[in-house]
Amino acid sequence: MKINYDGLKFRSVQNSGGGEVGSETIFSYRQSGDIVRAEYQGGEIVCGHLIALCDSDGGLAMRYHHVNSAGQLMTGVCKSTPEILPDGRIRLNESWQWTSGDMSSGKSIIEETPA
């Protein structure tokens, strides 16, 4: 399934304990070829960026970094697997791990916001 993420916005709907992204966090995606990038902010996130490679199934292998509301610079890795919802929006099922802080891992779900 080929997915074009360019211009899409996503919002967090679920996250494991230890994650900092919440329902107030908005991700704004851009895509050029197989390279996907996004800026994100809101809630505990003051400013964040991610960069990813998109595979032929729309999966994303990404690296991310952000500054949280405590003024800490946080970094991590994430694998996102897309799912198409009944209304046509995209849900990303994510497995992540911090590469800073406590190095914990978890799972999260973000969904495309309605146009």
Coordinates of N, CA and C in Angstrom, one line a residue:
M1 N 0.9 -1.2 0.0 CA 0.0 0.0 0.0 C 0.9 1.2 0.0
K2 N 0.9 2.0 -1.0 CA 1.7 3.2 -1.1 C 0.9 4.4 -0.5
I3 N 1.6 5.1 0.5 CA 0.9 6.2 1.2 C 1.8 7.4 0.9
N4 N 1.1 8.5 0.7 CA 1.8 9.8 0.6 C 1.4 10.6 1.8
Y5 N 2.4 10.9 2.7 CA 2.1 11.6 3.9 C 2.2 13.1 3.8
D6 N 2.5 13.6 2.6 CA 2.8 15.0 2.4 C 1.5 15.8 2.7
G7 N 1.7 16.8 3.6 CA 0.6 17.7 4.0 C -0.4 17.2 5.0
L8 N -0.2 15.9 5.5 CA -1.1 15.4 6.5 C -0.7 15.8 7.9
K9 N -1.8 15.9 8.8 CA -1.6 16.2 10.2 C -2.1 15.0 11.0
F10 N -1.4 14.7 12.1 CA -1.8 13.6 13.0 C -1.8 14.1 14.4
R11 N -2.6 13.5 15.2 CA -2.8 13.7 16.6 C -2.6 12.4 17.4
S12 N -2.0 12.5 18.5 CA -1.8 11.3 19.4 C -3.2 10.9 20.0
V13 N -3.5 9.6 19.9 CA -4.7 9.1 20.6 C -4.4 8.1 21.7
Q14 N -3.2 7.6 21.8 CA -2.8 6.7 22.8 C -1.3 6.6 22.9
N15 N -0.8 6.5 24.2 CA 0.7 6.4 24.4 C 0.9 5.6 25.6
S16 N 2.0 4.9 25.6 CA 2.5 4.1 26.8 C 3.0 5.1 27.9
G17 N 3.0 4.6 29.1 CA 3.7 5.4 30.2 C 5.1 5.6 29.8
G18 N 5.7 6.7 30.1 CA 7.1 7.0 29.8 C 7.2 7.8 28.5
G19 N 6.1 7.8 27.7 CA 6.0 8.6 26.5 C 5.6 10.1 26.8
E20 N 6.1 11.0 26.0 CA 5.8 12.4 26.3 C 4.7 13.0 25.4
V21 N 4.4 12.4 24.2 CA 3.4 12.8 23.3 C 2.0 12.6 23.9
G22 N 1.2 13.6 23.8 CA -0.2 13.4 24.3 C -1.2 13.9 23.3
S23 N -2.5 14.0 23.7 CA -3.6 14.4 22.7 C -3.4 15.8 22.2
E24 N -2.7 16.6 22.9 CA -2.5 18.0 22.5 C -1.4 18.1 21.5
T25 N -0.6 17.1 21.2 CA 0.5 17.1 20.3 C 0.0 16.9 18.9
I26 N 0.4 17.8 18.0 CA 0.0 17.8 16.6 C 1.3 17.6 15.8
F27 N 1.3 16.6 14.8 CA 2.4 16.3 13.9 C 2.0 16.8 12.5
S28 N 2.9 17.6 11.9 CA 2.6 18.1 10.5 C 3.7 17.5 9.6
Y29 N 3.2 16.6 8.7 CA 4.1 15.7 7.9 C 4.3 16.4 6.5
R30 N 5.5 16.1 6.0 CA 5.9 16.4 4.7 C 6.6 15.2 4.1
Q31 N 6.5 15.0 2.8 CA 7.2 13.9 2.1 C 7.7 14.3 0.8
S32 N 8.9 13.8 0.5 CA 9.6 14.0 -0.8 C 10.2 12.6 -1.1
G33 N 9.6 11.9 -2.1 CA 10.1 10.6 -2.4 C 9.9 9.7 -1.2
D34 N 10.9 8.9 -0.8 CA 10.8 8.0 0.3 C 11.2 8.7 1.7
I35 N 11.5 10.0 1.6 CA 11.9 10.7 2.9 C 10.7 11.4 3.4
V36 N 10.4 11.2 4.7 CA 9.2 11.8 5.4 C 9.8 12.6 6.5
R37 N 9.3 13.8 6.7 CA 9.8 14.6 7.9 C 8.5 15.2 8.5
A38 N 8.6 15.6 9.8 CA 7.5 16.2 10.4 C 8.0 17.2 11.5
E39 N 7.3 18.2 11.8 CA 7.4 19.0 13.0 C 6.3 18.7 13.9
Y40 N 6.5 18.7 15.2 CA 5.5 18.4 16.2 C 5.6 19.3 17.4
Q41 N 4.5 19.6 18.0 CA 4.5 20.4 19.2 C 3.1 20.3 19.9
G42 N 3.0 20.7 21.1 CA 1.8 20.7 21.9 C 1.9 19.8 23.1
G43 N 1.1 20.2 24.1 CA 1.2 19.5 25.4 C 2.6 19.6 26.0
E44 N 3.2 18.4 26.3 CA 4.5 18.4 26.9 C 5.6 18.7 25.9
I45 N 5.3 18.8 24.6 CA 6.3 19.0 23.6 C 6.4 20.5 23.2
V46 N 7.5 21.1 23.4 CA 7.7 22.5 23.1 C 8.0 22.6 21.6
C47 N 8.9 21.8 21.1 CA 9.3 21.8 19.7 C 10.0 20.5 19.4
G48 N 9.5 19.8 18.3 CA 10.1 18.5 17.9 C 10.1 18.3 16.4
H49 N 11.0 17.5 16.0 CA 11.2 17.1 14.6 C 11.4 15.6 14.5
L50 N 11.0 15.1 13.4 CA 11.3 13.7 13.1 C 11.7 13.6 11.6
I51 N 12.5 12.5 11.3 CA 12.8 12.2 9.9 C 12.7 10.7 9.8
A52 N 12.2 10.3 8.6 CA 11.9 8.8 8.4 C 12.1 8.4 7.0
L53 N 12.3 7.1 6.8 CA 12.3 6.5 5.5 C 11.0 5.7 5.4
C54 N 10.3 5.9 4.3 CA 9.0 5.3 4.0 C 9.2 4.0 3.2
D55 N 8.8 2.9 3.6 CA 8.9 1.7 2.8 C 7.7 1.5 1.8
S56 N 7.8 0.5 1.0 CA 6.7 0.3 0.0 C 5.3 0.0 0.6
D57 N 5.2 -0.3 1.8 CA 4.0 -0.6 2.5 C 3.5 0.7 3.3
G58 N 4.2 1.8 3.2 CA 3.9 3.0 3.9 C 4.4 3.0 5.4
G59 N 5.2 2.0 5.8 CA 5.8 1.9 7.1 C 6.9 3.0 7.2
L60 N 7.1 3.5 8.4 CA 8.1 4.5 8.6 C 9.1 4.0 9.6
A61 N 10.4 4.1 9.3 CA 11.5 3.9 10.2 C 12.1 5.3 10.5
M62 N 11.9 5.7 11.7 CA 12.2 7.1 12.0 C 13.1 7.3 13.2
R63 N 13.7 8.5 13.2 CA 14.4 9.1 14.3 C 13.8 10.4 14.7
Y64 N 13.7 10.7 16.0 CA 13.0 11.9 16.4 C 13.8 12.6 17.6
H65 N 13.6 13.9 17.7 CA 14.1 14.6 18.8 C 13.2 15.8 19.1
H66 N 13.1 16.1 20.4 CA 12.3 17.3 20.8 C 12.8 17.8 22.1
V67 N 12.3 19.1 22.4 CA 12.5 19.7 23.7 C 11.2 19.6 24.4
N68 N 11.2 19.1 25.6 CA 10.0 19.0 26.4 C 9.8 20.2 27.3
S69 N 8.6 20.2 28.0 CA 8.3 21.4 28.8 C 9.2 21.5 30.0
A70 N 10.0 20.5 30.3 CA 11.0 20.6 31.4 C 12.3 21.1 30.9
G71 N 12.4 21.5 29.6 CA 13.6 22.0 29.0 C 14.6 20.9 28.7
Q72 N 14.2 19.7 28.6 CA 15.1 18.6 28.3 C 15.1 18.3 26.8
L73 N 16.3 18.0 26.2 CA 16.4 17.5 24.9 C 16.3 16.0 24.9
M74 N 15.2 15.5 24.2 CA 15.0 14.0 24.2 C 15.1 13.5 22.8
T75 N 15.6 12.3 22.6 CA 15.8 11.7 21.3 C 15.3 10.2 21.4
G76 N 15.0 9.7 20.2 CA 14.5 8.3 20.1 C 14.4 7.8 18.7
V77 N 14.0 6.5 18.7 CA 13.7 5.8 17.4 C 12.3 5.3 17.4
C78 N 11.7 5.1 16.3 CA 10.3 4.7 16.2 C 10.1 3.9 14.9
K79 N 9.3 2.9 14.9 CA 8.8 2.2 13.7 C 7.3 2.4 13.7
S80 N 6.8 3.0 12.6 CA 5.3 3.2 12.5 C 4.7 2.3 11.4
T81 N 3.7 1.7 11.7 CA 3.0 0.8 10.8 C 1.6 1.4 10.5
P82 N 1.3 1.7 9.2 CA 0.0 2.3 8.9 C -1.2 1.4 8.9
E83 N -2.3 1.9 9.2 CA -3.6 1.2 9.1 C -4.6 2.2 8.5
I84 N -5.4 1.8 7.6 CA -6.4 2.7 7.0 C -7.7 2.5 7.8
L85 N -8.2 3.5 8.3 CA -9.5 3.5 9.1 C -10.7 3.4 8.2
P86 N -11.8 3.0 8.7 CA -13.0 2.9 7.8 C -13.4 4.2 7.1
D87 N -13.1 5.3 7.7 CA -13.4 6.6 7.1 C -12.3 7.1 6.1
G88 N -11.2 6.2 5.9 CA -10.2 6.6 5.0 C -9.0 7.3 5.6
R89 N -9.1 7.7 6.8 CA -7.9 8.3 7.5 C -6.9 7.3 7.8
I90 N -5.7 7.8 8.1 CA -4.6 6.9 8.4 C -4.3 6.8 9.9
R91 N -4.2 5.7 10.4 CA -3.7 5.4 11.8 C -2.3 4.9 11.8
L92 N -1.4 5.4 12.6 CA -0.1 4.9 12.7 C 0.1 4.2 14.0
N93 N 0.4 2.9 14.0 CA 0.7 2.1 15.2 C 2.2 2.1 15.3
E94 N 2.6 2.6 16.5 CA 4.0 2.9 16.6 C 4.7 2.2 17.8
S95 N 5.9 1.7 17.6 CA 6.7 1.1 18.6 C 8.0 2.0 18.7
W96 N 8.2 2.6 19.9 CA 9.3 3.6 20.0 C 10.2 3.2 21.2
Q97 N 11.4 3.8 21.1 CA 12.4 3.7 22.2 C 13.2 4.9 22.4
W98 N 13.3 5.4 23.6 CA 14.2 6.5 23.8 C 15.6 6.2 23.6
T99 N 16.4 7.1 23.0 CA 17.9 6.9 23.0 C 18.5 7.9 23.9
S100 N 17.7 8.5 24.8 CA 18.2 9.4 25.8 C 17.4 9.1 27.1
G101 N 17.7 9.8 28.1 CA 16.9 9.6 29.4 C 17.0 8.2 29.9
D102 N 15.9 7.6 30.2 CA 15.9 6.3 30.8 C 15.9 5.1 29.8
M103 N 16.0 5.4 28.5 CA 16.1 4.4 27.4 C 14.9 3.5 27.4
S104 N 13.8 3.8 28.0 CA 12.6 2.9 28.0 C 12.0 2.9 26.6
S105 N 11.0 2.0 26.4 CA 10.3 1.8 25.2 C 8.8 1.7 25.4
G106 N 8.1 1.9 24.3 CA 6.6 1.8 24.5 C 5.9 1.7 23.1
K107 N 4.6 1.9 23.2 CA 3.8 1.9 22.0 C 2.9 3.1 22.0
S108 N 2.6 3.6 20.8 CA 1.7 4.7 20.7 C 0.9 4.6 19.5
I109 N -0.2 5.4 19.4 CA -1.1 5.4 18.2 C -1.3 6.9 17.9
I110 N -1.1 7.3 16.7 CA -1.5 8.6 16.2 C -2.4 8.4 15.0
E111 N -3.4 9.4 14.9 CA -4.3 9.3 13.8 C -4.4 10.6 13.0
E112 N -4.6 10.4 11.7 CA -4.7 11.6 10.8 C -5.9 12.4 11.3
T113 N -5.7 13.7 11.4 CA -6.8 14.6 11.8 C -7.8 14.8 10.6
P114 N -9.1 15.0 10.9 CA -10.0 15.2 9.8 C -9.6 16.5 9.0
A115 N -9.8 16.5 7.7 CA -9.5 17.7 6.9 C -10.3 18.8 7.2

